[in-house]
PDB file of C-alpha atoms in Angstrom:
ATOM      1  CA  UNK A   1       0.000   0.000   0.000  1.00  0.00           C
ATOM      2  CA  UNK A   2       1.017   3.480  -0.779  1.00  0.00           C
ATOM      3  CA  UNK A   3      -0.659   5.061   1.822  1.00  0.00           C
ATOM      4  CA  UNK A   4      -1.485   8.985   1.965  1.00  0.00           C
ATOM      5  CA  UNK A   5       0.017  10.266  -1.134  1.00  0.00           C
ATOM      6  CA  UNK A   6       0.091  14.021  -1.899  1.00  0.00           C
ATOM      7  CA  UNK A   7       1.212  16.111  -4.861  1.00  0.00           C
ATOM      8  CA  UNK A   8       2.728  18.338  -5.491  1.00  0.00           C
ATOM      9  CA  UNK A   9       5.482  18.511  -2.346  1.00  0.00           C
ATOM     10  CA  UNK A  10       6.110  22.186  -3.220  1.00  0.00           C
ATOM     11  CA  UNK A  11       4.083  25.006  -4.704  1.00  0.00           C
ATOM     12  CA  UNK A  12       5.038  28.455  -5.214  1.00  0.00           C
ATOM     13  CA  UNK A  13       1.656  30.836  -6.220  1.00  0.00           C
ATOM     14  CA  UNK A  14       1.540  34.006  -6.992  1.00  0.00           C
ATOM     15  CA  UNK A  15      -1.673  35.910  -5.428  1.00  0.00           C
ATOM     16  CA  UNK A  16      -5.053  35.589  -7.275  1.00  0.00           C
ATOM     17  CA  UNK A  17      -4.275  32.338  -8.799  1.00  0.00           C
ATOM     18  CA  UNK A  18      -6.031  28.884  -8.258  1.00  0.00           C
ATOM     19  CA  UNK A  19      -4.889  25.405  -8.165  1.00  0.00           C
ATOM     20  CA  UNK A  20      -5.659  22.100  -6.598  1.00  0.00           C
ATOM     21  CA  UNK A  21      -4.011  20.202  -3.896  1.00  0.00           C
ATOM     22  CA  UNK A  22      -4.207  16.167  -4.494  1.00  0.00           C
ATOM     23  CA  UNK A  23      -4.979  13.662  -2.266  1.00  0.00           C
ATOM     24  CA  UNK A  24      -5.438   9.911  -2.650  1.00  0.00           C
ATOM     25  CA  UNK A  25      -5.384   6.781  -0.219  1.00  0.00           C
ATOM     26  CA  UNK A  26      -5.542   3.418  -1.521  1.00  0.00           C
ATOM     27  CA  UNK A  27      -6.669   1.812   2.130  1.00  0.00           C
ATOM     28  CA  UNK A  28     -10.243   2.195   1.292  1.00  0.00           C
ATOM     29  CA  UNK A  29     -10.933   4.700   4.418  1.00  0.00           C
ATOM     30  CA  UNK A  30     -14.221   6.381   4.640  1.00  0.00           C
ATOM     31  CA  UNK A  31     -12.753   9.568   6.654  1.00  0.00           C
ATOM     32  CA  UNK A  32     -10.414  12.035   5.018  1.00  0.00           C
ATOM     33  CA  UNK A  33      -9.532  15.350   6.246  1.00  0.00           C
ATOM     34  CA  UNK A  34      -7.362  18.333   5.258  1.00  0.00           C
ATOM     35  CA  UNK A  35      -5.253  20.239   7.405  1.00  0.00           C
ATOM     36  CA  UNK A  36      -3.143  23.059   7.256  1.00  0.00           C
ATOM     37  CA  UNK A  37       0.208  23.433   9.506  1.00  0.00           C
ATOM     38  CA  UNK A  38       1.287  26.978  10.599  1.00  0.00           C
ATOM     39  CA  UNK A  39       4.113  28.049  13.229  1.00  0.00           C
ATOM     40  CA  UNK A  40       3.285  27.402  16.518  1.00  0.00           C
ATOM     41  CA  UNK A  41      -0.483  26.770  15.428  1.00  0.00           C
ATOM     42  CA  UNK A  42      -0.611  23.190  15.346  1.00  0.00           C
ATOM     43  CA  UNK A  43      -2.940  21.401  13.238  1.00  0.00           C
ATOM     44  CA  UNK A  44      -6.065  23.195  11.935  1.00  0.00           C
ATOM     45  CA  UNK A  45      -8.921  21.407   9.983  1.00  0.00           C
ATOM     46  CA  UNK A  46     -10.097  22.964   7.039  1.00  0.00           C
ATOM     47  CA  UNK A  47     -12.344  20.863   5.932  1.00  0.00           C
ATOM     48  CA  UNK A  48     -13.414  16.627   5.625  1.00  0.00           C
ATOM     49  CA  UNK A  49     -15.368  14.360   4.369  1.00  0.00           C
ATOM     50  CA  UNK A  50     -16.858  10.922   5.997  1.00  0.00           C
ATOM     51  CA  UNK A  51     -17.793   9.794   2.392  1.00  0.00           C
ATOM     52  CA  UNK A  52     -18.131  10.081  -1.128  1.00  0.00           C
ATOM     53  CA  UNK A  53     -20.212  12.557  -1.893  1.00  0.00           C
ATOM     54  CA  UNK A  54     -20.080  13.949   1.601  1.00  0.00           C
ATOM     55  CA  UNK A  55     -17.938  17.243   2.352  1.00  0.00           C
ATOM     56  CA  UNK A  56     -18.407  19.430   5.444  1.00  0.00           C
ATOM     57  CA  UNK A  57     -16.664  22.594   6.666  1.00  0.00           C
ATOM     58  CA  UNK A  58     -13.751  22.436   9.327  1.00  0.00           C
ATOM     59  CA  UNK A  59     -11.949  25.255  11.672  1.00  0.00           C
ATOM     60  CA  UNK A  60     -10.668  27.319   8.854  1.00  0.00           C
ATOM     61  CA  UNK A  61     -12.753  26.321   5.554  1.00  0.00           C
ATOM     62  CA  UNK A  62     -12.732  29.935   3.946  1.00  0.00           C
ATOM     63  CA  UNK A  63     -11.286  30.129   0.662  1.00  0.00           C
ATOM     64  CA  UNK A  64     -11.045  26.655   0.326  1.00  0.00           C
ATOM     65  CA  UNK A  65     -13.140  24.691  -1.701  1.00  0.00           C
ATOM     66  CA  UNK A  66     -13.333  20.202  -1.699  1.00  0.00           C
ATOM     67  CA  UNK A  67     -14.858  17.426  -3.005  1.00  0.00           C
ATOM     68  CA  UNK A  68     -15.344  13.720  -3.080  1.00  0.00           C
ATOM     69  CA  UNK A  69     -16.400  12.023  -6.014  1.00  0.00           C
ATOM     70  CA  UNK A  70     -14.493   8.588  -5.267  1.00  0.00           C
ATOM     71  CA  UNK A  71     -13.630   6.723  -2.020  1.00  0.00           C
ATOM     72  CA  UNK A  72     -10.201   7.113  -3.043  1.00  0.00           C
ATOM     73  CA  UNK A  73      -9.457  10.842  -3.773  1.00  0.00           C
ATOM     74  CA  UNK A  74     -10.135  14.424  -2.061  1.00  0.00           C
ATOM     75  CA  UNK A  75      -8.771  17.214  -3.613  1.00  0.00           C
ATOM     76  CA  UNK A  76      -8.571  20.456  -2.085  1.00  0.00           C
ATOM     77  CA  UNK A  77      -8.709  23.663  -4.546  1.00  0.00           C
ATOM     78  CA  UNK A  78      -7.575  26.954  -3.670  1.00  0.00           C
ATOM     79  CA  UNK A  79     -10.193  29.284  -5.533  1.00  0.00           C
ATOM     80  CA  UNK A  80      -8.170  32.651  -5.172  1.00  0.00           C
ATOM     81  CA  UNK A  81      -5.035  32.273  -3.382  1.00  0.00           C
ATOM     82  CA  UNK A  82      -3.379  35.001  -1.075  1.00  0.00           C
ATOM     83  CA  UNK A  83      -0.367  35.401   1.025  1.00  0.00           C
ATOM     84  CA  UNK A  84      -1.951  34.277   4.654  1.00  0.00           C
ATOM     85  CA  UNK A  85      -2.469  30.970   2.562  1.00  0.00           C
ATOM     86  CA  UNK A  86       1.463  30.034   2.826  1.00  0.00           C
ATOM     87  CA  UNK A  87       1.314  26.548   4.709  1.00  0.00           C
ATOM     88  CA  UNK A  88       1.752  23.373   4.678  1.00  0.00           C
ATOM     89  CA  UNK A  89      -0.987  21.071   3.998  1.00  0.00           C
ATOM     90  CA  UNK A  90      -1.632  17.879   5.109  1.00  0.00           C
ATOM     91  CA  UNK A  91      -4.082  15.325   3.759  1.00  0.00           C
ATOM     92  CA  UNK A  92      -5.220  12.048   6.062  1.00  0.00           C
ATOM     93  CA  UNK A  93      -6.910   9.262   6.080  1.00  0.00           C
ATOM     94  CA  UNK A  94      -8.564   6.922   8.665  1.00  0.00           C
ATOM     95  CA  UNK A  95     -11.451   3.860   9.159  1.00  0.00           C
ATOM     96  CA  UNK A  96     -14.879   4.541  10.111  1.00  0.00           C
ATOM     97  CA  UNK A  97     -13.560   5.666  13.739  1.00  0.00           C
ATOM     98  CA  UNK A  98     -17.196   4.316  14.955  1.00  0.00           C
ATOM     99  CA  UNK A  99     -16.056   0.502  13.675  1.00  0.00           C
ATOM    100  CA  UNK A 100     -12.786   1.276  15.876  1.00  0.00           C
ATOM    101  CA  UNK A 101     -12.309   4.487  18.170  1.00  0.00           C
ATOM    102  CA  UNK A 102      -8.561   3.719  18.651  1.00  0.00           C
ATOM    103  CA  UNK A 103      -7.849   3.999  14.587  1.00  0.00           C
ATOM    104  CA  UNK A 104      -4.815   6.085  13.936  1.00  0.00           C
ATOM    105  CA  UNK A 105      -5.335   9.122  11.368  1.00  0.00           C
ATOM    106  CA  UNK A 106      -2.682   8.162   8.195  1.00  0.00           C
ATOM    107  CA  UNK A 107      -1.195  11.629   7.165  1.00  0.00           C
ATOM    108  CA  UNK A 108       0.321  12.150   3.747  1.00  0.00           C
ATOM    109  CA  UNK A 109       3.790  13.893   3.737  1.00  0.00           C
ATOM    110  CA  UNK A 110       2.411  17.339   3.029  1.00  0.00           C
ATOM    111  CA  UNK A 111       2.707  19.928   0.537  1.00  0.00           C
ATOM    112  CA  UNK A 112       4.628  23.209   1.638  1.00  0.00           C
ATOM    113  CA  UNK A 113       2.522  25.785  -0.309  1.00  0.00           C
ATOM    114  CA  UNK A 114       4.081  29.794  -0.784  1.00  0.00           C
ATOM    115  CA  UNK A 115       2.164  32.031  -1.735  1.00  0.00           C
ATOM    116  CA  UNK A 116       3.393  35.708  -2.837  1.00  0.00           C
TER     117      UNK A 116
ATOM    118  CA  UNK B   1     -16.363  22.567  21.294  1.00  0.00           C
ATOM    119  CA  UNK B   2     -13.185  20.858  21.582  1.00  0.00           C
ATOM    120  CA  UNK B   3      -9.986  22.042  22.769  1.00  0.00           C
ATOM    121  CA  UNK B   4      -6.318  20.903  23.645  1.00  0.00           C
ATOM    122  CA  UNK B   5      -3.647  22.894  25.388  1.00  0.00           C
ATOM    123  CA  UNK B   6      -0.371  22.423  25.251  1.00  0.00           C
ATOM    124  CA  UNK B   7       1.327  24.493  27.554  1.00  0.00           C
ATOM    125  CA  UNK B   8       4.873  23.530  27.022  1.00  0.00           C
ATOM    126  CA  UNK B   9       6.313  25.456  23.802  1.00  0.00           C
ATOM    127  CA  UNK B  10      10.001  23.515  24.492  1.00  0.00           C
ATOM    128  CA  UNK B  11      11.092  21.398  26.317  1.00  0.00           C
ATOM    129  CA  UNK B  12      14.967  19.852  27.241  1.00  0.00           C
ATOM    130  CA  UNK B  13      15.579  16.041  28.540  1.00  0.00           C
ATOM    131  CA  UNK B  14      19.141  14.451  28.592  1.00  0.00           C
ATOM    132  CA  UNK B  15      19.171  11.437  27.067  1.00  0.00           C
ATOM    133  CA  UNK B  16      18.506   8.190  28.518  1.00  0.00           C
ATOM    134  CA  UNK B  17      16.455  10.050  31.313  1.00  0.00           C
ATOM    135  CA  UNK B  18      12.251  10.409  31.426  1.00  0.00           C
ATOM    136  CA  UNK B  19      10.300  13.348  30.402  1.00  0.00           C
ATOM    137  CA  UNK B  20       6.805  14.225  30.713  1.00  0.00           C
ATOM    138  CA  UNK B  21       4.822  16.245  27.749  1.00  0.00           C
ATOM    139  CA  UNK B  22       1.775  17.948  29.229  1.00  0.00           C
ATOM    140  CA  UNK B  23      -1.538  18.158  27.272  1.00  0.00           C
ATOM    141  CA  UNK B  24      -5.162  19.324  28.878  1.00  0.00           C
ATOM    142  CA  UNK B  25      -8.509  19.117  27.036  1.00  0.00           C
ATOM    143  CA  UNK B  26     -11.883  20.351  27.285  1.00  0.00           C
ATOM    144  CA  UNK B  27     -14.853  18.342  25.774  1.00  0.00           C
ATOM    145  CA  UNK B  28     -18.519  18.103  26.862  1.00  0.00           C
ATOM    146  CA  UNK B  29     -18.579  14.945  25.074  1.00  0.00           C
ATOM    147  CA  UNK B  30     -19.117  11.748  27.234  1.00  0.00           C
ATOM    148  CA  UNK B  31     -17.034   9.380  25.014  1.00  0.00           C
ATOM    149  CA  UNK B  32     -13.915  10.752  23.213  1.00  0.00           C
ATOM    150  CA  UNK B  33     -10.427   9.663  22.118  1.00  0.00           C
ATOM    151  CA  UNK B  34      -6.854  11.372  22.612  1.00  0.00           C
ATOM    152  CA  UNK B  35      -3.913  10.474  20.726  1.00  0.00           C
ATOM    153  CA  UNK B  36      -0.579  11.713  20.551  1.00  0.00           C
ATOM    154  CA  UNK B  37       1.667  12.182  16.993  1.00  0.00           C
ATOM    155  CA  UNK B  38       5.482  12.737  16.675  1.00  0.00           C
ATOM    156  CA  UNK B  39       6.691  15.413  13.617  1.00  0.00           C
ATOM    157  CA  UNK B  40      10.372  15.084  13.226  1.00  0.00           C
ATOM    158  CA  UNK B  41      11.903  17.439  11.015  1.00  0.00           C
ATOM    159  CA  UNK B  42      11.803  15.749   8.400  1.00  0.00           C
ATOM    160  CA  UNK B  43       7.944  16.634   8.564  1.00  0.00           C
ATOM    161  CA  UNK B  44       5.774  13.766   8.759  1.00  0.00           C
ATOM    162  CA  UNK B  45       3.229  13.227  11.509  1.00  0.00           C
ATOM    163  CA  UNK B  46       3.919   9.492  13.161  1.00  0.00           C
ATOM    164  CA  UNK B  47       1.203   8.214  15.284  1.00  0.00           C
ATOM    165  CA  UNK B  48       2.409   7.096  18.624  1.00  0.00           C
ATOM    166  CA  UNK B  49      -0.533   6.209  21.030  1.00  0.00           C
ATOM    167  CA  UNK B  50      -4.083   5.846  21.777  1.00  0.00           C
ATOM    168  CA  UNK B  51      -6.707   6.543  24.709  1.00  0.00           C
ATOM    169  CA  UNK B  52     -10.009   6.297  25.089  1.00  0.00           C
ATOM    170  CA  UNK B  53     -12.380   7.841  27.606  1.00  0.00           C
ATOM    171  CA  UNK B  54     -13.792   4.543  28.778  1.00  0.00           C
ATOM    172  CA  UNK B  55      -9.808   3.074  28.734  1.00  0.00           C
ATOM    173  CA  UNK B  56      -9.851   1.777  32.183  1.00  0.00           C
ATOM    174  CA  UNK B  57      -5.992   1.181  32.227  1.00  0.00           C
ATOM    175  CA  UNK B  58      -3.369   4.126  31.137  1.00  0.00           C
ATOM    176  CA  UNK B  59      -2.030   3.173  27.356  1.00  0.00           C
ATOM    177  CA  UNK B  60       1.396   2.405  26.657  1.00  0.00           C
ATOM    178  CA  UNK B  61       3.580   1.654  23.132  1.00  0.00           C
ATOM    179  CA  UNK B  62       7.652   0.633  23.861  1.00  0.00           C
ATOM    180  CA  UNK B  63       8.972   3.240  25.700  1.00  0.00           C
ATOM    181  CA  UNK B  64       5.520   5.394  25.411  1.00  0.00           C
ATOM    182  CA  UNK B  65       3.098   5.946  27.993  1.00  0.00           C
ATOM    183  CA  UNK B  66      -0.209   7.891  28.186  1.00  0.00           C
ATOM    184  CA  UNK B  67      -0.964   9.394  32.068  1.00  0.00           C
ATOM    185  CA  UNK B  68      -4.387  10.016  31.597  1.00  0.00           C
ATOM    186  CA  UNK B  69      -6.328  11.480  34.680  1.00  0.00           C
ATOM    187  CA  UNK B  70     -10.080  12.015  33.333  1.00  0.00           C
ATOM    188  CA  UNK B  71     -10.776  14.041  36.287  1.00  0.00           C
ATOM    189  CA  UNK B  72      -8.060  16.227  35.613  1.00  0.00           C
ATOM    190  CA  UNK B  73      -9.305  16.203  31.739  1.00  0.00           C
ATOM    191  CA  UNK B  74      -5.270  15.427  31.535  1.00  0.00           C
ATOM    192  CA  UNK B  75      -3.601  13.461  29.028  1.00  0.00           C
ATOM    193  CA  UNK B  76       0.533  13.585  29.649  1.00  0.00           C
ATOM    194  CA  UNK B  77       2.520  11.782  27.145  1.00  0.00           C
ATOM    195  CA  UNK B  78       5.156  10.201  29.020  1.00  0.00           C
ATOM    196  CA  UNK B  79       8.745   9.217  27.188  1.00  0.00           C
ATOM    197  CA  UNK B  80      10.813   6.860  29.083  1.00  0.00           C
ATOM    198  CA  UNK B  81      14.905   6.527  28.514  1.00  0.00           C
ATOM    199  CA  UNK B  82      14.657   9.338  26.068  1.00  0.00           C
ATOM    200  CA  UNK B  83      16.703   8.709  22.882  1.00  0.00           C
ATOM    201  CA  UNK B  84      18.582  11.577  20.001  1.00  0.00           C
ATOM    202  CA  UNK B  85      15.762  10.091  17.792  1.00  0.00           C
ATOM    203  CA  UNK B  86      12.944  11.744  20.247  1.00  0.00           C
ATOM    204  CA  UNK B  87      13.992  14.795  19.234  1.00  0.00           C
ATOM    205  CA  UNK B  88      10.851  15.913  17.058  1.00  0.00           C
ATOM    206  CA  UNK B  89       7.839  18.191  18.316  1.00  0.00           C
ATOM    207  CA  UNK B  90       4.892  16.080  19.741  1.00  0.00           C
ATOM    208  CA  UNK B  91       1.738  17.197  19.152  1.00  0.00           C
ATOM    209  CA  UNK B  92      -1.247  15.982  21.268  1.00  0.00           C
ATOM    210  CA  UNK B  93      -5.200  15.444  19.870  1.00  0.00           C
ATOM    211  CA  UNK B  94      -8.589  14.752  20.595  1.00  0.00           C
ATOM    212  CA  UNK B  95     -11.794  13.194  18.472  1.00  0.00           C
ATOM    213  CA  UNK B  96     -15.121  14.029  20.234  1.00  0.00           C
ATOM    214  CA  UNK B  97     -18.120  12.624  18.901  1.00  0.00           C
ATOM    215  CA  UNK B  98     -18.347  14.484  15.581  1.00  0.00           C
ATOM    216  CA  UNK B  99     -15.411  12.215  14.656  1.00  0.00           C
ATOM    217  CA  UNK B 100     -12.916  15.701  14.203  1.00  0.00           C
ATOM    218  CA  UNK B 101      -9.657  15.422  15.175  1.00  0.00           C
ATOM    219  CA  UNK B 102      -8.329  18.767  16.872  1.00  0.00           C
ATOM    220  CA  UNK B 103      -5.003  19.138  17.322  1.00  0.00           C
ATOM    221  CA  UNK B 104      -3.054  21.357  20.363  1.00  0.00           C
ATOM    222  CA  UNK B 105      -0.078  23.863  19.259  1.00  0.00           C
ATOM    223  CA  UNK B 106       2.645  21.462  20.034  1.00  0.00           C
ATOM    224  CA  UNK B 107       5.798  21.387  22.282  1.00  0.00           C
ATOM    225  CA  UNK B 108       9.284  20.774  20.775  1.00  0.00           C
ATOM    226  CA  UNK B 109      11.331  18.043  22.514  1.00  0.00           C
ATOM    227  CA  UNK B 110      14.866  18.410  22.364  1.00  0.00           C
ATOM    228  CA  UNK B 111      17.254  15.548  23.484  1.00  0.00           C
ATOM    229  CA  UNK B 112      20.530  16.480  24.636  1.00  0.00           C
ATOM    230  CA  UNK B 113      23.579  14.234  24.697  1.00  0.00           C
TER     231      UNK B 113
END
């Protein structure tokens, strides 16, 4: 198994333009999230999905758009990016936690995103 | 709402010795999980353990242990015989019952030789 993969590693935007962030797991996990790692921030949720077909809103969802047309992949697009989007991003992966509460998360190795 | 605190920004440990990584939470939720990840520099997050609210016993994983004082709404990661390898920043988290996992700020560990 491959895991959480992500692509691309790096990114380097300029402001006002879009592009998409992709995920995919190949451990046929129901839950996927997206996060997004600042300096002494920890780990904030932007948004995740229990399903395909199923999206909902995390901590900081705003100007961040997903979907989830396949078990497999969730792609997060940045509609309009700015400069207080510089992060990096993590995409993971986990079992119906309901099945079994003590299922680790699986996080993908990130993308480091700049935006100027 | 959810919330983990992490009070300890750094924190030193010689190696070989113990150390103790703090972590309080707040949840109204009756039934909820906390787990603790490692991020080396290198930059990937590596599980390490698991507790649940109804966990009767404190968890443990090798040389990992999870103090967990409900009461206290406490969950202290505890690192035994510390190793150059621990030398990441730990970041502690919680799942309530809408299944999201929130995350506290982190505290660097630093093992010194």
């Amino acid at each position: 198994n491959a895991g959480v993969t992500q692509t691309p590693k790096f990114q380097v935007l300029k402001t006002g333009q879009s592009m998409t962030l992709q995920c995919a797991q190949d451990m046929n996990h129901e839950y996927m999230s997206w996060y997004r790692q600042d300096p002494g921030m920890g780990l904030r949720l932007i948004h995740y999905s229990v399903g395909a077909g199923i999206t909902d809103q995390g901590e900081v969802p705003n100007g961040y758009n997903v979907s989830r047309s396949t078990t497999e992949d969730f792609p997060l697009r940045l509609l309009s990016a700015a400069p207080s989007q510089t992060s990096v991003y993590f995409c993971a992966s986990r079992s119906r936690p309901q099945l079994v509460p003590s299922n680790e998360q699986f996080f993908g190795p990130g993308t480091r995103l700049t935006v100027l | 709402a959810q919330k983990i605190t992490q009070t300890q920004p750094g924190m030193f440990v010689q190696e070989k010795e113990a150390v103790t990584l703090d972590c309080t939470y707040d949840t109204s939720d009756p039934s909820y999980g906390l787990f603790w990840y490692k991020q080396p520099s290198s930059g990937e997050m590596i599980f390490l353990i698991y507790q649940g609210s109804y966990d009767q016993q404190n968890a443990t994983e090798g040389r990992y242990s999870l103090n967990f004082q409900k009461a206290r709404k406490s969950a202290n990661l505890v690192i035994s015989a510390s190793q150059l390898g621990d030398s990441a920043m730990y970041f502690c988290a919680m799942r309530g019952s809408n299944y999201k996992l929130t995350f506290g700020k982190g505290t660097l560990l630093t093992v010194n030789p």
